[in-house]
Short mmCIF file of C-alpha atoms in Angstrom, two decimals:
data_model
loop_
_atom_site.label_atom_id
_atom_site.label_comp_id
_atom_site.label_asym_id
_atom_site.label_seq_id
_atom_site.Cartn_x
_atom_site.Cartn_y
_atom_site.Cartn_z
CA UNK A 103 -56.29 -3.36 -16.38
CA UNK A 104 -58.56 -5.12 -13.96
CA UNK A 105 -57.04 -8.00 -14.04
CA UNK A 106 -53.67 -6.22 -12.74
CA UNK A 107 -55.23 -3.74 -10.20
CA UNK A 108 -56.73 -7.32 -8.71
CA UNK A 109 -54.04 -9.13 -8.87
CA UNK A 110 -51.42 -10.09 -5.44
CA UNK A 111 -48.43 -9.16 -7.97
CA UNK A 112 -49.56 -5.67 -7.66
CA UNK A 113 -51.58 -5.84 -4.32
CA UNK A 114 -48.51 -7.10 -2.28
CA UNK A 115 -46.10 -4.25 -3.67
CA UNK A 116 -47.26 -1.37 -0.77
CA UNK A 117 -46.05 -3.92 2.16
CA UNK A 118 -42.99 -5.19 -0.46
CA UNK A 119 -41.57 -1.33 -0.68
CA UNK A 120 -42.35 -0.79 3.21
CA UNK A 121 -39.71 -3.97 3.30
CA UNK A 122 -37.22 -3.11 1.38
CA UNK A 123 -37.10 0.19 2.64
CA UNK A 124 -36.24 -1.50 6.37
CA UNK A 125 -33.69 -3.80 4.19
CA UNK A 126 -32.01 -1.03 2.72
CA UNK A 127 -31.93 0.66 5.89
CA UNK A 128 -30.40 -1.95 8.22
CA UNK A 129 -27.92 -3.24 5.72
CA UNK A 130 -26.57 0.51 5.03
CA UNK A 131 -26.46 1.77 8.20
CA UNK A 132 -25.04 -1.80 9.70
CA UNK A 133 -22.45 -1.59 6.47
CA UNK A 134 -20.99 1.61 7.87
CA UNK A 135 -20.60 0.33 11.56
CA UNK A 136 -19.34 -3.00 9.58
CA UNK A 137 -16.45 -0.89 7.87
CA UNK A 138 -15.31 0.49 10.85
CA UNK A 139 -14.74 -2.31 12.66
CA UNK A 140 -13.68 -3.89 9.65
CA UNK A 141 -10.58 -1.19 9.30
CA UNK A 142 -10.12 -1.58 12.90
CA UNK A 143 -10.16 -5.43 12.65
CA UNK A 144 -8.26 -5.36 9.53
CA UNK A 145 -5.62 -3.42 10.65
CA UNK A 146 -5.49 -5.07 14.02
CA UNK A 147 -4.86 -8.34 11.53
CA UNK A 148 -1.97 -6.45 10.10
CA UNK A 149 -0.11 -5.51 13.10
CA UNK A 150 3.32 -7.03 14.82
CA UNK A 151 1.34 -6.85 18.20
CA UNK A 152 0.39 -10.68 19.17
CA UNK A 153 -1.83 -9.74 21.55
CA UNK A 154 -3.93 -7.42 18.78
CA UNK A 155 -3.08 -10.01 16.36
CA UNK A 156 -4.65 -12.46 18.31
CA UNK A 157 -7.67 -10.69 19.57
CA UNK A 158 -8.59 -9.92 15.65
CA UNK A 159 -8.26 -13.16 14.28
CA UNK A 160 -10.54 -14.52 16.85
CA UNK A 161 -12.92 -12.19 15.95
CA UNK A 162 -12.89 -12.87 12.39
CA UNK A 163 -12.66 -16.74 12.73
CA UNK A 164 -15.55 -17.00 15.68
CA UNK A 165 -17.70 -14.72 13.46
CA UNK A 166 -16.82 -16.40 9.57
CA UNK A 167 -17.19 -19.94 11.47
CA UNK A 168 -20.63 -19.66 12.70
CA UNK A 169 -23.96 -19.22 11.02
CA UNK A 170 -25.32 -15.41 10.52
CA UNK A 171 -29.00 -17.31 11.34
CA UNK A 172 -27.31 -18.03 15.15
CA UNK A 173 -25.63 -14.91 15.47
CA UNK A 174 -28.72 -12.79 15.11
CA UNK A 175 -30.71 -15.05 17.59
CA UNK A 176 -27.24 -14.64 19.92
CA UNK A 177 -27.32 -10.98 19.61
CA UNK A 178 -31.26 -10.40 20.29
CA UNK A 179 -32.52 -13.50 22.30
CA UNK A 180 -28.74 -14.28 24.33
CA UNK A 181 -27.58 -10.94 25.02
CA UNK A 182 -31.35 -9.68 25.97
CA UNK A 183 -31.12 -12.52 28.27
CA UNK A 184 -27.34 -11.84 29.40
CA UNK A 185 -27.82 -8.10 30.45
CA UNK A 186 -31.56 -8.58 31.51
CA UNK A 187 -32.78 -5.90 29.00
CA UNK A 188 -34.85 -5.79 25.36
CA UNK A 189 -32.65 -4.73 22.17
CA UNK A 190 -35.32 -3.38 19.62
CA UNK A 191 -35.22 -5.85 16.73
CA UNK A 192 -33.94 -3.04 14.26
CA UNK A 193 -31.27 -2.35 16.34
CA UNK A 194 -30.38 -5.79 17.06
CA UNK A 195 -30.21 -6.71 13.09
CA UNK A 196 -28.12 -3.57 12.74
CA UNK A 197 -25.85 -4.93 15.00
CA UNK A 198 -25.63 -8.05 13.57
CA UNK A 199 -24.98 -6.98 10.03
CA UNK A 200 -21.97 -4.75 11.36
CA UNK A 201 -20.38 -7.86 13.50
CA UNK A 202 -20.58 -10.26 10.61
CA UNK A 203 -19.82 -8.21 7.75
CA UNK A 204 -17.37 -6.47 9.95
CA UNK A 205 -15.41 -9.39 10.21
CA UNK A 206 -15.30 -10.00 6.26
CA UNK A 207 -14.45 -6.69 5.42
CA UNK A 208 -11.95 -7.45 8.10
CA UNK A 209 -10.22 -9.27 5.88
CA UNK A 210 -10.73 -7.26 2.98
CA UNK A 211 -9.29 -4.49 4.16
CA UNK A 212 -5.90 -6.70 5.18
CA UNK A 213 -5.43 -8.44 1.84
CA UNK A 214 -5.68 -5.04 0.14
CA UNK A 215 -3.10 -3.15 2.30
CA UNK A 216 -0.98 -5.94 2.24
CA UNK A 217 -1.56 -6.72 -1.95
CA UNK A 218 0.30 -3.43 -1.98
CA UNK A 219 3.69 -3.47 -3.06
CA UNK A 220 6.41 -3.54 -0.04
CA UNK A 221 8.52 -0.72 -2.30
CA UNK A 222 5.70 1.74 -2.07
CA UNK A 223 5.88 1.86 1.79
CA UNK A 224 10.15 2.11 1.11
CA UNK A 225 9.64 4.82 -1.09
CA UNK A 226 7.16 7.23 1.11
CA UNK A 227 9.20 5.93 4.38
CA UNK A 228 12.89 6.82 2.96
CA UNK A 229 10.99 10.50 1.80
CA UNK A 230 10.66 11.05 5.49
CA UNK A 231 7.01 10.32 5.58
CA UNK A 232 6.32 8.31 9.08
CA UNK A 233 4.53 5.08 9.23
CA UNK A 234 1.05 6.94 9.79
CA UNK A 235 1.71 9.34 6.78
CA UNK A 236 2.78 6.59 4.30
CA UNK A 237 -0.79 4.57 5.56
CA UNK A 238 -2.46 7.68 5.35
CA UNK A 239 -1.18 8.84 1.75
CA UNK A 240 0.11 6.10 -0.10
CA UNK A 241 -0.95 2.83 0.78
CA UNK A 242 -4.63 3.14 2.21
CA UNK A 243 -5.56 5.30 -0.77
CA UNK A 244 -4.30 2.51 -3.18
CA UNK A 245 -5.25 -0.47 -0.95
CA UNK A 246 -9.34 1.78 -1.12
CA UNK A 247 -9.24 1.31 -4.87
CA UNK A 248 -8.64 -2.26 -4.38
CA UNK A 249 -10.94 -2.92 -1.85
CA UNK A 250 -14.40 -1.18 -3.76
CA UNK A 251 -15.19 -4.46 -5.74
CA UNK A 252 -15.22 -6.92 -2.84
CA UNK A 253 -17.00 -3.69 -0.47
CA UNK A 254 -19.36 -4.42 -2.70
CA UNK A 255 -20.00 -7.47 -2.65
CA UNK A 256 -20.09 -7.86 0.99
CA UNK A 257 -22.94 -5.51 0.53
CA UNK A 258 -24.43 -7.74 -1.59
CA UNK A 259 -24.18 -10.50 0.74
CA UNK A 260 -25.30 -8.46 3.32
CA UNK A 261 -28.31 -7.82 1.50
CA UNK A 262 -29.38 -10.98 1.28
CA UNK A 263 -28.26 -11.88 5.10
CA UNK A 264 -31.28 -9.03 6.13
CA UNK A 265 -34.15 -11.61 5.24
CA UNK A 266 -32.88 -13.94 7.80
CA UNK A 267 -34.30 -11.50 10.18
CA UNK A 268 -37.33 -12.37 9.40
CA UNK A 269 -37.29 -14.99 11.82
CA UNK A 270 -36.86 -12.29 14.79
CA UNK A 271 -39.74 -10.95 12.82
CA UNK A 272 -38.03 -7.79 11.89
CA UNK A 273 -40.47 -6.24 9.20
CA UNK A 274 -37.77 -6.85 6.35
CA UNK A 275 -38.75 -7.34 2.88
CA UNK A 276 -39.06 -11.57 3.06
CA UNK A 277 -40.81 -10.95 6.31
CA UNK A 278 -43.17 -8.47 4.70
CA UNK A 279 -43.85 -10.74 1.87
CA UNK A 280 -44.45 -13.74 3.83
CA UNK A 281 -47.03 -11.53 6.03
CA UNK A 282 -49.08 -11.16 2.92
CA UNK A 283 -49.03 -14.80 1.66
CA UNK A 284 -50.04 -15.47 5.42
CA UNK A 285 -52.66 -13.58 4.97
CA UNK A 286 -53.73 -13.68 1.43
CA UNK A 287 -52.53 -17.82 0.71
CA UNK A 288 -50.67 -16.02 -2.40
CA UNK A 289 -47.37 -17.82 -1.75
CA UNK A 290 -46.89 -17.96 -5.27
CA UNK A 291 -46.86 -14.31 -6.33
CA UNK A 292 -45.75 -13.02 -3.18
CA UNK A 293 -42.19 -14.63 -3.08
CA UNK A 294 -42.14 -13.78 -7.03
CA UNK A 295 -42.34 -10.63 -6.22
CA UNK A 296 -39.60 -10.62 -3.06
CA UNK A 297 -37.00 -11.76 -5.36
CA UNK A 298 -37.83 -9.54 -7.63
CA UNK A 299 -37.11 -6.80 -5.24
CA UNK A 300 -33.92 -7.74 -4.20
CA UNK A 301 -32.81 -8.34 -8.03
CA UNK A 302 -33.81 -4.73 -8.58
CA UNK A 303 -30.98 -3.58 -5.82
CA UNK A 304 -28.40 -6.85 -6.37
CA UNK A 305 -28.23 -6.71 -10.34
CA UNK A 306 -27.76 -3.30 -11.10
CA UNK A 307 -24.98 -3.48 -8.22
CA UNK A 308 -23.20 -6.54 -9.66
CA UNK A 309 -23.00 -4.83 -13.09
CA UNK A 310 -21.71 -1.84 -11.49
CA UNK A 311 -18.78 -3.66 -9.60
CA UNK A 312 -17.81 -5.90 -13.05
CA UNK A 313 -17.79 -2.66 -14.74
CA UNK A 314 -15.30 -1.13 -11.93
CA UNK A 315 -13.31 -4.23 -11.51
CA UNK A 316 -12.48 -3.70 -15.33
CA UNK A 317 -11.10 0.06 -15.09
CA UNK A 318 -9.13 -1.19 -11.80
CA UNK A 319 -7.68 -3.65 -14.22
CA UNK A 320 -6.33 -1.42 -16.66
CA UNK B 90 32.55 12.45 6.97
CA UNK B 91 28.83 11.96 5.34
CA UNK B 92 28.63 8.57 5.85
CA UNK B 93 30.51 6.16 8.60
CA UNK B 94 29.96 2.16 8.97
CA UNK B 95 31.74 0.58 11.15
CA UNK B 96 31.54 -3.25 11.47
CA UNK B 97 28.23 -3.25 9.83
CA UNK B 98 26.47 -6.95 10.10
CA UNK B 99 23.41 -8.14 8.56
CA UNK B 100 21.54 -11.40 8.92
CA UNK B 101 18.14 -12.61 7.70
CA UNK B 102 17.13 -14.82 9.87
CA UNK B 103 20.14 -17.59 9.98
CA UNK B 104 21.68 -15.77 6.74
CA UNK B 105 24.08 -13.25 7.46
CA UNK B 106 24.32 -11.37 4.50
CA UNK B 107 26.80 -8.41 5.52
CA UNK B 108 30.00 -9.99 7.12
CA UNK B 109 31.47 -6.25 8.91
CA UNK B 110 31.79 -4.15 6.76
CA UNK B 111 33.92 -0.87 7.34
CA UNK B 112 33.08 2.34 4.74
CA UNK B 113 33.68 6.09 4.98
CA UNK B 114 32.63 8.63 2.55
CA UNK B 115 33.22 12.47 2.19
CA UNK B 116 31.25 15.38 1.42
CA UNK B 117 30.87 14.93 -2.57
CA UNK B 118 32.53 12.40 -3.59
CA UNK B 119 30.56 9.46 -5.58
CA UNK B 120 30.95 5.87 -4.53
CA UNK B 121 30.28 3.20 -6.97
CA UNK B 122 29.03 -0.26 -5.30
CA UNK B 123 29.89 -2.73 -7.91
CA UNK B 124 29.80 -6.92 -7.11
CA UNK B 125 27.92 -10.16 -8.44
CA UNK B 126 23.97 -10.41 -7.50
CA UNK B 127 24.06 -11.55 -3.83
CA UNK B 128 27.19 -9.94 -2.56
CA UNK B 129 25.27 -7.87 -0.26
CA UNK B 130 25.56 -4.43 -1.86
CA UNK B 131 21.70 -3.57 -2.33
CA UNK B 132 21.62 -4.49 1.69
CA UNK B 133 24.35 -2.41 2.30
CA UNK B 134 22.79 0.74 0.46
CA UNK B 135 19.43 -0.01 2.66
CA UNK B 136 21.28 -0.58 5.67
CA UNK B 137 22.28 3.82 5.25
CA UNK B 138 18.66 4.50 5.59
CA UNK B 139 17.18 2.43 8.00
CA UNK B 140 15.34 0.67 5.41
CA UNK B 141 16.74 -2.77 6.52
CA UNK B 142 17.32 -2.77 10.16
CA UNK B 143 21.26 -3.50 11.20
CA UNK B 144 21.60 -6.76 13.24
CA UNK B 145 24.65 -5.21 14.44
CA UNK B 146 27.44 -2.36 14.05
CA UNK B 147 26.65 1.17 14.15
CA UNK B 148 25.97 3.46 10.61
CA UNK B 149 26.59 7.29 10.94
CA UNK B 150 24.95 9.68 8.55
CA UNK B 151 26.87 13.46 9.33
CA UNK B 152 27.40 12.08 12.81
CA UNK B 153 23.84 10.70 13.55
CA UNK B 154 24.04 7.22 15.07
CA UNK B 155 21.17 5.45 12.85
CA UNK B 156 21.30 2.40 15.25
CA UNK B 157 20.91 4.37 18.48
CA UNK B 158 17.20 3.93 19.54
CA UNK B 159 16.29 7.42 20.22
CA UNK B 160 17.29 8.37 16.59
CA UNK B 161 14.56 10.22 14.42
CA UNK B 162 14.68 8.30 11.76
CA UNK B 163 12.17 10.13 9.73
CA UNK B 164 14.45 13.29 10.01
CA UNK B 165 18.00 11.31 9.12
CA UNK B 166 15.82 9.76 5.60
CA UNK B 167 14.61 13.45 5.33
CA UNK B 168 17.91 14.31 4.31
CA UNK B 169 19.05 10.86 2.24
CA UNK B 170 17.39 10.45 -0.84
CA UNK B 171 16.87 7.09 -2.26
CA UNK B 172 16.54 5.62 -5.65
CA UNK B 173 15.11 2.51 -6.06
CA UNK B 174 15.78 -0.24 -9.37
CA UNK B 175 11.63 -0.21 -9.76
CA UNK B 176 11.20 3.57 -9.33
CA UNK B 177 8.78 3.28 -6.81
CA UNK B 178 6.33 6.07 -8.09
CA UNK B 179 3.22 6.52 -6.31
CA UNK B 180 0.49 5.63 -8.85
CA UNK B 181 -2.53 7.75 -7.77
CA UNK B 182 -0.09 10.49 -7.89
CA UNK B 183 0.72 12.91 -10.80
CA UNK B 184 3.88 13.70 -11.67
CA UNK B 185 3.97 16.78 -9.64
CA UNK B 186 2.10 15.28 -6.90
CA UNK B 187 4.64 12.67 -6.62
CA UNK B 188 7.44 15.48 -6.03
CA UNK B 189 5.60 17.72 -3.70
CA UNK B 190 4.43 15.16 -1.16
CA UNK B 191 7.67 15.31 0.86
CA UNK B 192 7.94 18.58 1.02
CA UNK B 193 4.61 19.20 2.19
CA UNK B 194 4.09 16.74 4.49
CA UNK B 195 7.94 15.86 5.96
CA UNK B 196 8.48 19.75 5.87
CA UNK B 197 5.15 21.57 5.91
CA UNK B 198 5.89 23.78 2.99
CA UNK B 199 2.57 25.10 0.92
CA UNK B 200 1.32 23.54 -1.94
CA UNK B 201 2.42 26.55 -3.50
CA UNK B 202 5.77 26.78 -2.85
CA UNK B 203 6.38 23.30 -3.14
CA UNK B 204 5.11 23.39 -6.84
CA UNK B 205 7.09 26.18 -7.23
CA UNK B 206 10.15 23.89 -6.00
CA UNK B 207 8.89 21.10 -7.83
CA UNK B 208 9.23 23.11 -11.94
CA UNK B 209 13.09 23.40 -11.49
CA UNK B 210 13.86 19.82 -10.79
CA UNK B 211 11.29 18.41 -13.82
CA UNK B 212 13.25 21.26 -15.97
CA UNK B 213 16.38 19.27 -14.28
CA UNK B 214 15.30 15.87 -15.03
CA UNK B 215 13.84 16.71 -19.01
CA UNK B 216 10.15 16.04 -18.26
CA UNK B 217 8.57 19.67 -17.54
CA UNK B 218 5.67 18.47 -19.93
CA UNK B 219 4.96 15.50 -18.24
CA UNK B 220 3.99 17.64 -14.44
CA UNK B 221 0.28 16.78 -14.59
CA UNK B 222 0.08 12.98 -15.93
CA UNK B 223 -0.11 9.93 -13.44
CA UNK B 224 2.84 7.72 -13.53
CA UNK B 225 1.65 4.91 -15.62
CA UNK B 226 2.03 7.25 -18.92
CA UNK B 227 5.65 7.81 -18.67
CA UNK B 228 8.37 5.28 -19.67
CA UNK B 229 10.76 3.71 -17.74
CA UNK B 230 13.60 6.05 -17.70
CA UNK B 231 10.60 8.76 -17.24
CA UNK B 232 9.57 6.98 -14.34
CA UNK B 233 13.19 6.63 -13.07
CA UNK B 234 13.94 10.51 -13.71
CA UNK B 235 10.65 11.36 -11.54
CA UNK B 236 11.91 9.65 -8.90
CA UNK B 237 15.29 11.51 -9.20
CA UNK B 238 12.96 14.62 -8.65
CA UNK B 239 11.21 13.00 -6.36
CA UNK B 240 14.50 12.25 -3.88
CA UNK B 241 15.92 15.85 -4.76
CA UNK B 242 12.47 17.52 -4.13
CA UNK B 243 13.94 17.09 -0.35
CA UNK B 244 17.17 18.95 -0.69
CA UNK B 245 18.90 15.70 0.85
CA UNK B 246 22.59 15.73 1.60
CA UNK B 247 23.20 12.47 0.10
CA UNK B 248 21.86 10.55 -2.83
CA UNK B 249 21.49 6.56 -2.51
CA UNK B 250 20.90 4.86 -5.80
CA UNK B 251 20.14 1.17 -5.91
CA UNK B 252 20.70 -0.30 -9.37
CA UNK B 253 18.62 2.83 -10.86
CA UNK B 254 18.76 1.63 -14.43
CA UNK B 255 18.95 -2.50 -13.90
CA UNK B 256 15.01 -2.64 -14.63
CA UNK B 257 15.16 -0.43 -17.51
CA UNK B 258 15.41 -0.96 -21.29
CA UNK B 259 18.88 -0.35 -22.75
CA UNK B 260 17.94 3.08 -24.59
CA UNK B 261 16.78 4.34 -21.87
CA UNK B 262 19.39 4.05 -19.78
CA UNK B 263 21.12 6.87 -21.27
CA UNK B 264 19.16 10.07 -20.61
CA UNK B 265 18.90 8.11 -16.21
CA UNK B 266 22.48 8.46 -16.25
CA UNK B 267 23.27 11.57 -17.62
CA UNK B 268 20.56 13.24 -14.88
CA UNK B 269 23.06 11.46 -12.34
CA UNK B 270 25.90 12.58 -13.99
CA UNK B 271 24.78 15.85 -13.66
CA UNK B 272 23.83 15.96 -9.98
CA UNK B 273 27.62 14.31 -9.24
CA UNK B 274 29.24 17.51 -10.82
CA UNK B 275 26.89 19.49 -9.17
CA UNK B 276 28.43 18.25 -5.93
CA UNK B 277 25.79 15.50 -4.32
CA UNK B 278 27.36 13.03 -1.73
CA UNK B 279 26.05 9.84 -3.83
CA UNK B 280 26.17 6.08 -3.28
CA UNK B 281 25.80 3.77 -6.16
CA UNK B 282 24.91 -0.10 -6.89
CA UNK B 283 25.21 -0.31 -9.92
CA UNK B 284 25.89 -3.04 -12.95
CA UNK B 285 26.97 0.31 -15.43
CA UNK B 286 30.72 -0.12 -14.97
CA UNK B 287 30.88 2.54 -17.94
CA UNK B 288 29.35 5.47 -15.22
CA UNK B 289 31.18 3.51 -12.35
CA UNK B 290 34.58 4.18 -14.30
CA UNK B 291 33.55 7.69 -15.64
CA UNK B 292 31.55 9.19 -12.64
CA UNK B 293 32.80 7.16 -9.40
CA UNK B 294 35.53 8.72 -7.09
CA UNK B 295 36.01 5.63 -5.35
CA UNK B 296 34.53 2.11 -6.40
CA UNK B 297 33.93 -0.68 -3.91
CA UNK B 298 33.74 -4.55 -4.94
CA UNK B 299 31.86 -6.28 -2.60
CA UNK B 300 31.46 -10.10 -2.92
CA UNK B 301 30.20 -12.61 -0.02
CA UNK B 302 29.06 -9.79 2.59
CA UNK B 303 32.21 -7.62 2.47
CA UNK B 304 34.29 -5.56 1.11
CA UNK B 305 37.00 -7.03 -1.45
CA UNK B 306 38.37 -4.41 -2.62
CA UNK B 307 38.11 -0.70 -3.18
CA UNK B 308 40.19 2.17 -5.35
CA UNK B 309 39.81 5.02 -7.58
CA UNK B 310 38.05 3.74 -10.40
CA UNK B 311 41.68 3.75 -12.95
CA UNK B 312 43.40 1.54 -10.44
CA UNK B 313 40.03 -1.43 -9.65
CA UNK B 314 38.85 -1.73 -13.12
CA UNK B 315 43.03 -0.92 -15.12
CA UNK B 316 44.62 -3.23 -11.78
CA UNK B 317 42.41 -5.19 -9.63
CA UNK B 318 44.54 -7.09 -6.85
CA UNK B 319 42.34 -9.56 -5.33
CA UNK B 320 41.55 -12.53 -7.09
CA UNK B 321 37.63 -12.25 -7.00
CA UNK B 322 37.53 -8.56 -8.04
CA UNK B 323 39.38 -9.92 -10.93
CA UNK B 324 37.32 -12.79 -11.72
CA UNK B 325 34.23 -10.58 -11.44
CA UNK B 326 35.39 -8.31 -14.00
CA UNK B 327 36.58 -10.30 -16.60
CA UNK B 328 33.18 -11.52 -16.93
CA UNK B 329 31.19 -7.89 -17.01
CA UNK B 330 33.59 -6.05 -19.29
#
């Protein structure tokens, strides 16, 4: 008993949870400001407009062709600079998560409303139903269906982007876990324990999707 | 007249696909669209709702221009119904839900009363048992007779069928065609493409034969199918019958 109460497997947990809870927090709220621009983006990617067209796909293309690593240091370093003001670090990672993963769920969103099939938008148009109400009712609640298995595994990814702000020194769960080896030398059983952490919330999750993906198949 | 085309042309991209095409149809009567695959009749049925856009010539549906810009088109398909060859259901839908949509949202009737609606037209179509499952349950001619319900749920003026039983299994294609049998006595201004020359022959007033973008031909159903004149309408038919 001793030998666990001593040991940095057990000691490091306190500062581990503190992490994760920060983790938890910037990737869900930044995953909700991510979906809406994602279904605004997505959409945008969908329409006969050029000009929106346009506008989207540069969005999603700048943000999937650069590295998350530069976009956080853009967002909390550059645009401090830019406007000649701080961003709180927590707010800056919140905004990063929702740029980046806005722009892949971007893209989610378009290949599910356009994987539906053209004769369900016939069918609710020659009803009557206008364009909105045949988005509204037939194909967006379809397309949603579609769309929950790779939703969540962008929040997977997402996840796992968080620990990169540990380099802004956001108090994350990496960053909280590398504070104690800094402190302790227990590199070892520290980072054990990190990736144990994040397996607790990504495994569970993964299972969960393969088990949706099935019923969707059916 | 229910429906008017005049001149009607069609092109998809460099492919014109209706070549003018001329067509009047009364108040009741049942027109049959009969022709080889290609000949332009599934466009033509989609060109009476809007659902392909007209690349030129004006369509007329009870004296609405459908290619004059300040149409309301949602209003005009309000009172068209349309049958599709792959039904069309909407899956997350039940039965019921699929047949009250329209009128709920198109004409803001309750959820109660549209239900209400709804009972009389499954009674209509043979599947009042089947109100409450989701569409992937039912059969093929199930699915095709929901969609009847579906169209009628509407009260439209005119019924547009496009090859309603073409995707279905030959037993089923019975119990699809008797529900349109019965809606053509009942009176329903209906257009038909169809391959059935059986319910062409038996339930069409008028038959047109279209080949190559137009019309070849068209007659009361005795006279096309017992004495075609032109040449193609002739050809055609020796091979289907």
């Amino acid at each position: 008993m001793d030998f666990i109460t001593e040991s940095h497997y057990y000691r490091v947990m306190p500062m581990l949870f503190e992490g994760l809870v920060w983790t938890l927090l910037i990737t869900g709220v930044g995953l909700i400001f991510g979906f809406i621009l994602g279904a605004i983006f997505g959409f945008a990617r969908l329409s006969k407009n050029k000009i929106i067209y346009g506008l989207a796909t540069v969005y999603v293309e700048v943000v999937r062709g650069t590295p998350i690593l530069a976009q956080i240091l853009f967002i909390y370093f550059g645009l401090s600079d830019l406007m000649g003001v701080n961003i709180d670090k927590i707010t800056a990672s919140i905004i990063a998560i929702a740029i980046n993963a806005g722009a892949y769920i971007a893209e989610i969103v378009r290949g599910a409303v356009y994987s539906i099939d053209k004769g369900q938008d016939e069918a609710g148009r020659s009803i009557g139903l206008t364009r909105n109400q045949t988005m509204r009712y037939i194909i967006w609640p379809q397309a949603f269906r579609r769309m929950i298995p790779p939703l969540g595994n962008q929040f997977v990814i997402s996840l796992k982007d968080t620990s990169l702000f540990s380099v802004i020194a956001v108090g994350e769960l990496l960053y909280m876990g590398q504070q104690y080896y800094g402190a302790t030398f227990a590199a070892f059983e520290a980072l054990t324990m990190v990736c144990v952490m994040y397996l607790v919330i990504t495994v569970p999750t993964a299972v969960y999707l393969r088990r949706v993906e099935r019923r969707l198949d059916v | 007249m229910m429906i008017s085309v005049r001149d009607l042309h069609k092109s998809f991209g460099s492919v014109e696909v209706l070549k003018g095409i001329d067509a009047e149809i009364k108040e009741q009567e049942v027109v049959c669209v009969i022709g080889p695959s290609g000949s332009g009749k599934s466009t033509f049925l989609r060109c009476l709702n809007l659902l392909e856009e007209v690349t030129s010539g004006e369509v007329y549906i009870e004296g609405d221009n459908l290619t004059d810009p300040k149409i309301n088109i949602n209003e005009v398909r309000s009172r068209v119904g349309m049958v599709f060859q792959h039904f069309n259901l909407f899956p997350h839908r039940t039965v019921l839900e699929n047949i009250t949509l329209g009128p709920i949202k198109v004409k803001g009737i309750k959820k109660k009363d549209a239900e209400k609606a709804a009972l009389p037209l499954l009674e209509k179509v043979g599947l009042s048992d089947k109100a409450d499952v989701y569409p992937e349950s039912l059969s093929g001619g199930q699915k095709q007779r929901v969609a009847i319900a579906r169209s009628l749920a509407m009260e439209p003026r005119i019924m547009l069928f496009d090859e309603p039983t073409s995707a279905l299994d030959p037993e089923l294609v019975g119990d699809v065609l008797e529900v349109m049998k019965d809606l053509a006595k009942e009176g329903m201004t209906m257009v038909v493409v169809t391959h059935e020359m059986g319910f062409a022959r038996e339930v069409g007033d008028r038959v047109l034969f279209m080949d190559e973008g137009i019309i070849m031909e068209e007659d009361v159903p005795e006279n096309l199918f017992g004495n075609p004149q032109n040449p193609r309408t002739q050809e055609f038919l020796s091979k289907v019958l």
